[in-house]
XYZ file of N, CA and C in Angstrom:
639
model
N 10.789 31.685 -4.826
C 9.491 31.204 -4.603
C 8.506 31.867 -4.837
N 7.280 31.373 -5.289
C 6.290 31.923 -5.708
C 4.953 31.379 -4.804
N 4.503 32.380 -4.205
C 3.128 31.930 -3.353
C 1.870 32.787 -3.976
N 1.138 31.834 -4.158
C -0.469 32.048 -4.752
C -1.261 31.440 -3.722
N -2.467 32.355 -3.858
C -3.751 32.265 -3.063
C -5.065 31.980 -4.085
N -5.857 30.979 -4.245
C -6.946 30.913 -4.985
C -8.172 31.040 -3.827
N -9.124 32.060 -4.292
C -10.560 31.768 -3.294
C -11.459 31.874 -4.331
N -12.300 31.035 -3.949
C -13.707 30.816 -5.017
C -14.749 31.402 -4.260
N -15.281 32.433 -4.709
C -16.465 33.192 -4.270
C -17.650 32.614 -4.284
N -17.658 31.525 -4.916
C -18.789 30.653 -5.184
C -19.099 29.483 -4.210
N -18.075 29.341 -3.281
C -18.023 28.438 -2.043
C -18.254 29.064 -0.726
N -18.675 30.385 -0.691
C -19.069 30.927 0.674
C -17.997 31.794 0.965
N -18.279 32.066 2.455
C -17.280 33.013 3.175
C -15.808 32.053 3.198
N -14.868 32.930 3.480
C -13.548 32.519 3.452
C -13.392 31.702 4.640
N -14.131 32.031 5.810
C -14.125 31.492 7.060
C -14.490 29.966 6.849
N -15.668 30.064 6.296
C -16.289 28.770 6.043
C -15.581 27.610 5.046
N -15.119 28.411 4.151
C -14.025 27.402 3.382
C -12.741 27.130 4.047
N -12.238 27.608 5.041
C -11.321 27.079 5.747
C -11.740 26.147 6.743
N -13.015 26.215 7.311
C -13.423 25.489 8.057
C -14.166 23.807 7.649
N -14.234 24.093 6.350
C -14.908 22.840 5.735
C -13.675 22.012 5.053
N -12.539 22.469 5.461
C -11.265 21.634 4.550
C -11.150 20.380 4.926
N -11.673 19.869 6.248
C -11.455 18.465 6.603
C -12.422 17.395 5.611
N -11.656 16.612 5.479
C -12.191 15.362 4.394
C -12.795 14.230 5.354
N -13.923 13.878 4.779
C -14.974 12.698 5.386
C -14.748 11.554 4.511
N -14.616 10.556 5.016
C -14.531 9.157 4.321
C -15.830 8.476 4.115
N -16.430 8.307 3.033
C -17.703 7.772 3.159
C -17.719 6.307 2.536
N -18.733 5.324 2.931
C -18.636 4.035 2.313
C -20.071 3.936 1.804
N -20.397 3.386 0.811
C -21.653 3.272 -0.069
C -22.502 2.466 0.628
N -22.094 1.161 1.299
C -22.933 0.286 1.823
C -23.652 0.626 3.241
N -22.501 1.253 4.168
C -22.844 1.547 5.420
C -21.998 2.984 5.837
N -22.449 3.568 6.854
C -21.670 4.844 7.301
C -20.318 4.271 7.980
N -19.121 4.805 7.838
C -18.068 4.470 8.205
C -17.730 5.722 9.203
N -17.150 5.254 10.291
C -16.699 6.244 11.379
C -15.016 6.147 11.303
N -14.757 7.527 11.045
C -13.032 7.696 11.149
C -12.897 8.185 12.626
N -12.272 7.409 13.175
C -12.092 7.741 14.731
C -11.190 8.929 14.874
N -11.565 9.398 16.051
C -10.890 10.704 16.505
C -9.533 10.395 17.219
N -8.876 11.187 17.644
C -7.497 10.897 18.281
C -7.757 10.448 19.596
N -8.778 10.907 20.373
C -9.053 10.620 21.831
C -9.588 9.297 21.999
N -10.081 8.759 20.936
C -10.834 7.232 20.693
C -9.881 6.162 20.131
N -8.850 6.833 19.647
C -8.279 5.665 18.972
C -7.238 5.127 20.009
N -7.013 3.619 19.968
C -6.133 2.986 20.877
C -5.120 2.585 20.186
N -4.151 3.508 19.736
C -3.125 3.209 18.847
C -1.643 3.367 19.826
N -1.069 2.096 19.600
C 0.183 2.088 20.091
C 1.173 1.627 19.518
N 2.282 2.017 19.811
C 3.706 1.482 18.928
C 4.246 0.118 19.494
N 3.972 -1.008 18.763
C 4.691 -2.257 19.251
C 6.079 -2.001 20.066
N 6.464 -2.470 21.192
C 7.743 -2.222 21.871
C 8.740 -3.085 21.058
N 8.420 -3.860 20.436
C 9.504 -4.864 19.697
C 10.108 -4.419 18.383
N 9.360 -3.187 17.812
C 10.153 -2.310 17.012
C 10.923 -0.969 17.274
N 10.772 -0.840 18.682
C 11.451 0.384 19.124
C 12.819 0.156 19.338
N 13.738 0.637 18.654
C 15.108 -0.032 19.034
C 16.047 1.114 19.734
N 16.921 0.815 19.964
C 17.954 1.588 20.772
C 18.317 2.889 19.909
N 18.394 4.035 20.346
C 18.679 5.171 19.415
C 19.967 5.834 19.649
N 20.754 6.333 18.758
C 22.040 7.138 18.961
C 21.380 8.484 19.055
N 22.087 9.377 19.835
C 21.644 10.997 19.617
C 20.268 11.304 19.746
N 19.620 10.557 20.788
C 18.247 10.809 20.719
C 17.719 12.144 21.497
N 16.848 12.944 20.671
C 16.528 14.059 21.084
C 15.098 14.397 21.650
N 14.435 13.503 21.831
C 13.094 13.485 22.393
C 11.959 13.351 21.405
N 12.318 13.275 20.084
C 11.629 12.868 18.882
C 12.010 11.711 18.223
N 13.158 11.503 18.464
C 13.915 10.111 17.741
C 15.381 10.108 17.728
N 16.049 9.432 16.903
C 17.627 9.246 16.892
C 17.838 8.385 15.688
N 19.382 8.417 15.772
C 19.778 7.493 14.334
C 19.881 5.822 14.967
N 19.846 4.974 14.146
C 20.091 3.937 14.229
C 21.783 3.558 14.682
N 21.940 2.247 15.202
C 23.397 2.143 15.270
C 24.349 2.067 14.554
N 23.968 1.921 13.209
C 24.963 1.869 12.282
C 24.644 3.536 11.318
N 23.907 4.307 11.965
C 23.839 5.558 11.250
C 23.029 5.615 9.675
N 22.207 4.518 9.356
C 21.680 4.374 7.948
C 20.090 4.671 8.177
N 19.766 4.881 9.336
C 18.435 5.127 9.458
C 18.299 6.101 10.510
N 17.284 6.949 10.348
C 16.486 7.925 11.305
C 15.303 7.671 11.774
N 15.195 7.332 13.214
C 13.886 6.655 13.874
C 13.077 8.138 14.440
N 11.917 8.222 14.182
C 10.860 8.912 14.725
C 9.916 8.180 15.517
N 9.752 8.582 16.953
C 8.614 7.776 17.506
C 7.727 8.990 18.310
N 7.998 10.114 18.298
C 7.347 11.279 18.629
C 7.392 12.287 17.531
N 6.012 12.837 17.115
C 5.780 13.583 16.184
C 6.519 14.869 16.085
N 7.393 15.416 15.540
C 8.142 16.758 15.817
C 7.449 17.869 15.206
N 7.902 19.177 16.022
C 7.115 20.481 15.548
C 6.802 20.684 14.173
N 7.488 20.420 13.238
C 7.781 20.454 12.065
C 8.036 18.988 10.983
N 7.224 18.846 9.919
C 7.619 17.713 9.293
C 9.058 17.433 9.035
N 9.556 16.123 9.268
C 10.429 15.735 8.751
C 10.611 14.972 7.671
N 11.165 15.057 6.270
C 10.910 14.457 5.080
C 11.956 13.707 4.703
N 11.423 12.853 3.582
C 12.567 11.941 3.099
C 12.130 12.091 1.630
N 13.005 12.287 0.772
C 12.692 12.179 -0.710
C 13.255 10.727 -1.425
N 12.326 10.248 -1.802
C 12.476 8.884 -2.553
C 12.467 9.297 -4.004
N 13.424 8.956 -4.759
C 13.482 9.156 -6.213
C 14.559 8.859 -6.963
N 14.146 8.407 -8.369
C 15.187 7.850 -9.050
C 15.466 9.316 -10.132
N 16.066 9.198 -11.132
C 16.465 10.428 -12.062
C 15.156 10.665 -12.849
N 13.995 10.042 -13.056
C 12.856 10.515 -13.629
C 11.588 10.751 -13.097
N 11.517 10.069 -11.728
C 10.269 9.929 -10.755
C 10.856 9.906 -9.353
N 9.856 10.477 -8.651
C 10.023 10.487 -7.213
C 8.898 10.930 -6.281
N 9.175 10.902 -5.072
C 7.962 11.265 -3.930
C 8.702 12.221 -2.852
N 7.917 12.863 -2.113
C 8.073 13.259 -0.907
C 7.413 12.909 0.150
N 7.947 12.082 1.140
C 6.926 11.544 2.141
C 7.702 12.260 3.216
N 6.860 12.459 4.593
C 6.912 12.984 5.865
C 6.932 11.904 6.959
N 7.497 12.340 7.926
C 7.253 11.488 9.278
C 5.763 10.980 9.439
N 4.878 11.887 9.038
C 3.518 11.655 9.258
C 2.451 11.429 8.323
N 3.128 11.235 6.879
C 2.295 11.046 5.794
C 3.267 10.683 4.361
N 1.980 10.443 3.406
C 2.831 9.808 2.122
C 3.115 10.929 1.158
N 2.699 12.172 1.612
C 3.213 13.327 0.710
C 2.324 13.552 -0.473
N 3.600 13.897 -1.538
C 2.870 13.866 -2.752
C 3.846 13.407 -3.862
N 3.547 13.137 -5.101
C 4.191 12.310 -5.917
C 4.697 12.945 -7.364
N 5.614 12.866 -8.017
C 5.730 13.670 -9.640
C 6.499 12.681 -10.341
N 6.172 13.029 -11.698
C 6.722 12.406 -12.739
C 7.818 13.423 -13.567
N 9.109 12.975 -13.542
C 10.470 13.943 -14.093
C 10.562 15.334 -13.818
N 9.683 16.027 -13.518
C 9.881 17.121 -12.913
C 8.806 17.660 -11.540
N 9.454 17.777 -10.431
C 8.816 17.884 -9.163
C 7.975 19.163 -9.007
N 8.042 19.987 -9.851
C 7.132 21.573 -9.821
C 6.244 21.494 -10.831
N 6.678 21.345 -11.949
C 5.526 21.263 -12.946
C 4.854 20.055 -13.632
N 5.490 18.929 -12.944
C 4.500 17.798 -13.514
C 4.242 16.745 -12.187
N 3.434 17.575 -11.204
C 3.155 16.724 -10.200
C 2.117 15.673 -10.410
N 2.154 14.600 -9.722
C 0.920 13.622 -10.177
C -0.184 13.936 -8.858
N 0.292 13.969 -7.751
C -0.555 14.423 -6.674
C -0.200 15.919 -6.245
N -1.000 16.561 -5.424
C -0.683 17.637 -5.179
C 0.079 18.095 -3.967
N 0.910 18.982 -3.913
C 1.741 19.353 -2.763
C 1.499 20.645 -1.935
N 1.379 20.637 -0.583
C 1.150 21.597 0.063
C 2.555 22.677 0.616
N 2.221 23.878 0.327
C 3.369 24.876 0.920
C 3.318 25.050 2.333
N 2.357 24.443 2.901
C 2.268 24.644 4.587
C 2.941 23.675 5.196
N 4.010 24.103 5.668
C 4.840 23.271 6.428
C 4.749 22.694 7.567
N 3.513 23.728 8.321
C 3.192 23.601 9.443
C 2.016 22.583 9.667
N 1.189 22.461 8.800
C 0.019 21.618 8.923
C 0.551 20.364 8.037
N 1.139 20.257 7.397
C 1.831 19.146 6.629
C 0.539 18.665 5.901
N -0.363 19.236 5.122
C -1.213 18.314 4.487
C -0.787 17.301 3.567
N -1.663 16.243 3.785
C -0.988 15.002 2.528
C -2.149 15.029 1.668
N -1.736 14.478 0.372
C -2.487 14.316 -0.882
C -2.750 13.028 -1.023
N -2.086 12.012 -0.151
C -2.164 10.544 -0.383
C -2.138 9.902 0.723
N -3.364 9.361 1.031
C -3.540 8.737 2.440
C -4.157 7.245 2.238
N -3.647 6.333 2.994
C -4.257 4.938 3.115
C -4.970 4.605 4.061
N -6.122 4.328 4.213
C -7.077 4.004 5.404
C -7.260 2.338 5.402
N -7.460 1.943 6.669
C -7.825 0.783 6.706
C -9.258 0.644 7.377
N -10.148 0.001 7.244
C -11.520 -0.254 7.554
C -11.606 -1.471 8.287
N -11.949 -1.526 9.689
C -11.941 -2.897 10.379
C -13.891 -3.127 10.290
N -14.375 -3.719 9.595
C -15.440 -3.898 9.648
C -16.206 -4.691 11.000
N -15.693 -5.004 11.807
C -16.175 -5.668 13.006
C -16.525 -4.355 13.828
N -15.674 -3.333 13.865
C -16.311 -2.158 14.480
C -16.834 -0.938 13.888
N -16.616 -1.331 12.351
C -17.269 -0.364 11.526
C -16.512 1.158 11.536
N -14.941 0.802 11.932
C -14.334 2.273 12.005
C -13.002 2.126 10.872
N -12.605 3.332 10.815
C -11.409 3.323 9.920
C -10.457 4.282 10.458
N -9.023 3.630 10.056
C -7.984 4.685 10.765
C -6.919 4.829 9.450
N -5.982 5.861 9.866
C -4.858 6.116 8.548
C -3.996 5.337 8.825
N -3.196 4.823 8.070
C -1.746 4.561 8.174
C -0.763 5.682 8.014
N 0.118 6.009 8.747
C 0.514 7.066 8.943
C -0.098 8.132 10.054
N 0.462 9.259 10.440
C -0.180 9.983 11.527
C -0.889 11.362 10.974
N -0.748 11.790 9.698
C -1.372 13.106 9.415
C -2.756 13.397 9.431
N -3.590 12.542 9.408
C -4.933 12.877 9.328
C -5.439 13.050 10.705
N -4.977 12.211 11.835
C -5.485 12.677 13.155
C -4.419 12.856 14.293
N -3.465 12.828 13.834
C -1.945 13.175 14.451
C -1.963 11.985 15.715
N -2.366 10.777 15.230
C -2.242 9.438 16.082
C -0.691 8.967 15.974
N -0.510 8.629 17.099
C 1.273 8.099 17.307
C 1.330 7.091 16.457
N 2.630 7.290 15.723
C 3.073 6.342 14.530
C 4.615 6.075 15.077
N 4.992 5.196 14.643
C 6.706 4.740 14.556
C 7.323 5.305 12.828
N 8.196 6.158 12.657
C 8.473 6.294 11.479
C 10.009 5.885 11.117
N 10.502 5.370 10.118
C 11.980 5.236 9.958
C 12.313 5.562 8.481
N 12.998 6.715 8.711
C 13.618 7.177 7.257
C 14.831 6.664 7.068
N 14.833 5.878 5.860
C 16.156 5.477 5.644
C 16.498 5.708 4.351
N 17.705 5.058 3.632
C 18.309 5.671 2.508
C 17.424 4.746 1.260
N 16.573 5.386 0.760
C 15.668 4.986 -0.489
C 14.240 4.404 0.073
N 14.056 4.681 1.431
C 12.755 4.125 1.921
C 12.339 4.633 2.990
N 10.936 4.707 3.653
C 10.408 5.079 4.485
C 9.467 3.910 5.135
N 9.653 3.699 6.334
C 8.842 2.694 6.996
C 8.084 3.306 8.330
N 6.658 2.878 8.149
C 5.645 3.429 9.159
C 5.038 2.238 9.880
N 5.226 2.233 11.150
C 4.390 0.817 11.796
C 3.574 1.602 13.117
N 2.606 1.133 13.334
C 1.325 1.324 14.336
C 0.567 0.285 14.648
N -0.257 0.433 15.498
C -1.348 -0.640 15.964
C -2.531 0.080 16.440
N -3.457 -0.715 16.135
C -5.095 0.139 16.330
C -6.044 -1.396 16.515
N -6.324 -1.307 17.957
C -7.295 -2.536 18.022
C -6.705 -3.502 17.599
N -5.420 -4.243 18.211
C -4.921 -5.422 18.069
C -4.570 -5.591 16.562
N -4.681 -4.546 15.418
C -4.109 -4.629 14.289
C -3.083 -3.704 13.792
N -1.684 -4.645 13.817
C -0.482 -3.929 13.493
C -0.276 -3.749 12.108
N 0.357 -2.877 11.604
C 0.614 -2.669 10.431
C 1.978 -1.916 10.328
N 2.404 -2.394 9.177
C 3.845 -1.882 8.813
C 3.844 -1.803 7.268
N 3.996 -0.360 6.966
C 3.986 0.069 5.365
C 5.419 0.485 5.205
N 5.894 0.050 4.140
C 7.396 0.492 3.704
C 6.990 1.219 2.493
N 7.583 2.455 2.081
C 7.678 3.132 0.819
C 8.826 3.323 0.191
N 8.639 3.039 -1.000
C 10.088 2.972 -1.778
C 9.734 3.440 -3.383
N 10.835 3.837 -3.991
C 10.943 4.035 -5.402
C 11.857 3.343 -5.889
N 11.727 2.336 -6.853
C 12.703 1.582 -7.569
C 13.770 2.352 -8.121
N 14.729 2.083 -8.485
C 15.939 2.638 -8.965
C 15.888 3.206 -10.217
N 15.017 2.425 -11.257
C 14.617 2.688 -12.697
C 13.145 2.829 -13.186
N 12.163 2.188 -12.427
C 10.799 2.309 -12.731
C 10.194 3.324 -12.184
N 9.221 4.153 -12.923
C 8.698 5.242 -12.335
C 7.228 4.713 -11.595
N 7.635 4.137 -10.503
C 6.538 3.553 -9.610
C 6.622 4.211 -8.075
N 5.695 4.283 -7.389
C 5.719 4.464 -6.169
C 5.187 3.169 -5.316
N 6.151 2.417 -4.726
C 5.644 1.031 -4.083
C 5.280 1.191 -2.588
N 4.352 0.633 -2.218
C 3.651 0.375 -0.843
C 3.388 -0.798 -0.573
N 4.563 -1.431 0.367
C 4.299 -2.587 0.846
C 3.764 -2.657 2.269
N 2.604 -3.258 2.295
C 1.940 -3.224 3.436
C 1.942 -4.495 4.266
N 2.151 -4.718 5.568
C 1.876 -6.062 6.134
C 1.082 -5.766 7.350
N -0.005 -6.512 7.082
C -0.858 -6.611 8.444
C -0.935 -7.730 9.533
N -0.974 -7.527 10.777
C -0.808 -8.390 11.682
C -2.006 -8.279 12.389
N -2.757 -9.655 12.810
C -3.711 -9.599 13.735
C -3.329 -10.177 15.051
N -3.179 -9.447 15.806
C -2.633 -9.585 17.181
C -3.782 -10.179 18.191
N -4.940 -10.098 17.779
C -6.079 -10.922 18.641
C -6.462 -12.266 18.436
N -7.231 -12.596 18.896
C -7.889 -14.031 18.921
C -9.010 -14.389 18.063
N -9.515 -13.205 17.460
C -10.727 -13.083 16.630
C -10.257 -12.883 15.401
N -11.233 -13.241 14.391
C -11.052 -13.130 13.070
C -11.571 -11.655 12.710
N -10.772 -10.956 11.855
C -11.071 -9.600 11.423
C -11.350 -9.476 9.936
N -12.308 -8.714 9.242
C -12.502 -8.441 8.161
C -12.239 -6.945 7.880
N -11.098 -6.925 7.175
C -10.501 -5.462 6.614
C -10.647 -4.989 5.325
N -10.806 -3.709 4.972
C -10.889 -3.316 3.688
C -9.895 -2.168 3.672
N -9.276 -1.970 2.470
C -7.940 -0.816 2.478
C -8.487 0.212 1.291
N -8.420 1.356 1.522
C -8.701 2.393 0.813
C -7.597 3.564 0.621
N -7.215 3.895 -0.603
C -6.151 4.456 -1.176
C -6.811 5.672 -1.717
N -6.475 7.062 -0.613
C -7.129 8.314 -1.193
C -5.999 9.057 -1.977
N -6.279 9.464 -3.118
C -5.249 10.453 -3.782
C -6.066 11.693 -3.952
N -5.556 12.963 -4.076
C -5.905 14.028 -4.703
C -5.012 14.400 -6.087
N -5.549 13.846 -6.993
C -4.811 14.015 -8.270
C -4.661 15.382 -8.753
N -3.571 15.598 -9.295
C -3.413 17.032 -9.866
C -2.902 17.065 -11.249
N -1.853 16.249 -11.776
C -1.351 15.818 -13.212
C -1.083 17.125 -13.792
N -0.114 17.854 -12.815
C 0.303 19.128 -13.583
C 1.119 19.971 -12.474
N 1.105 21.370 -12.653
C 1.576 22.322 -11.522
C 0.753 22.458 -10.328
N -0.444 22.597 -10.638
C -1.323 22.750 -9.694
C -2.826 22.017 -9.910
N -3.582 22.339 -9.103
C -5.144 21.811 -9.756
C -5.980 22.725 -10.354
N -5.197 24.236 -10.133
C -6.232 24.995 -10.663
C -5.906 25.214 -12.225
N -4.543 24.984 -12.625
C -4.153 24.975 -14.129
C -4.531 23.729 -14.714
N -4.716 22.776 -14.024
C -4.691 21.348 -14.796
C -5.855 20.766 -14.822
């Protein structure tokens, strides 16, 4: 394994660069507030919480053993590799990870972080609720919000609820096609109409790392 650290002296002190690592979502027409963990009203719908085998406090197996359910974020990321012979992606219990084509080390499409503690994501999907002018991420990596994750054979599914907006995101890679598919189902559990927008953030690298490409 090779570890490398790049420091850009033109970006100020090292401490300032570390503190400035948080990303801010901006909207051109009006300011958009990305809610913090303390103000999120995110719950996991009880109807999708199955009975689990060998539950350990973080999750457990499905009845037939084909899937692993995670209902509490574990101390370290629990990953699922979805790939065919030429294309693939690595996702975790709390995010959409990164994607590669043919070679997972030398031909990444999006960046990969070797920090397995923070589990930084280079692919994030946001939903903006125009009624409240707030945005929230699908999956939990951005603000540690609670999410229900199912790692299965060839897919990973994320379910959560925010302000009566229930989302179910299923991620998979087809057997032959070089495509990462996101199947998103949104349910409005309120009696009010809602106007939503979807934003897909990608940190593109197109190579081994962003400094070489």
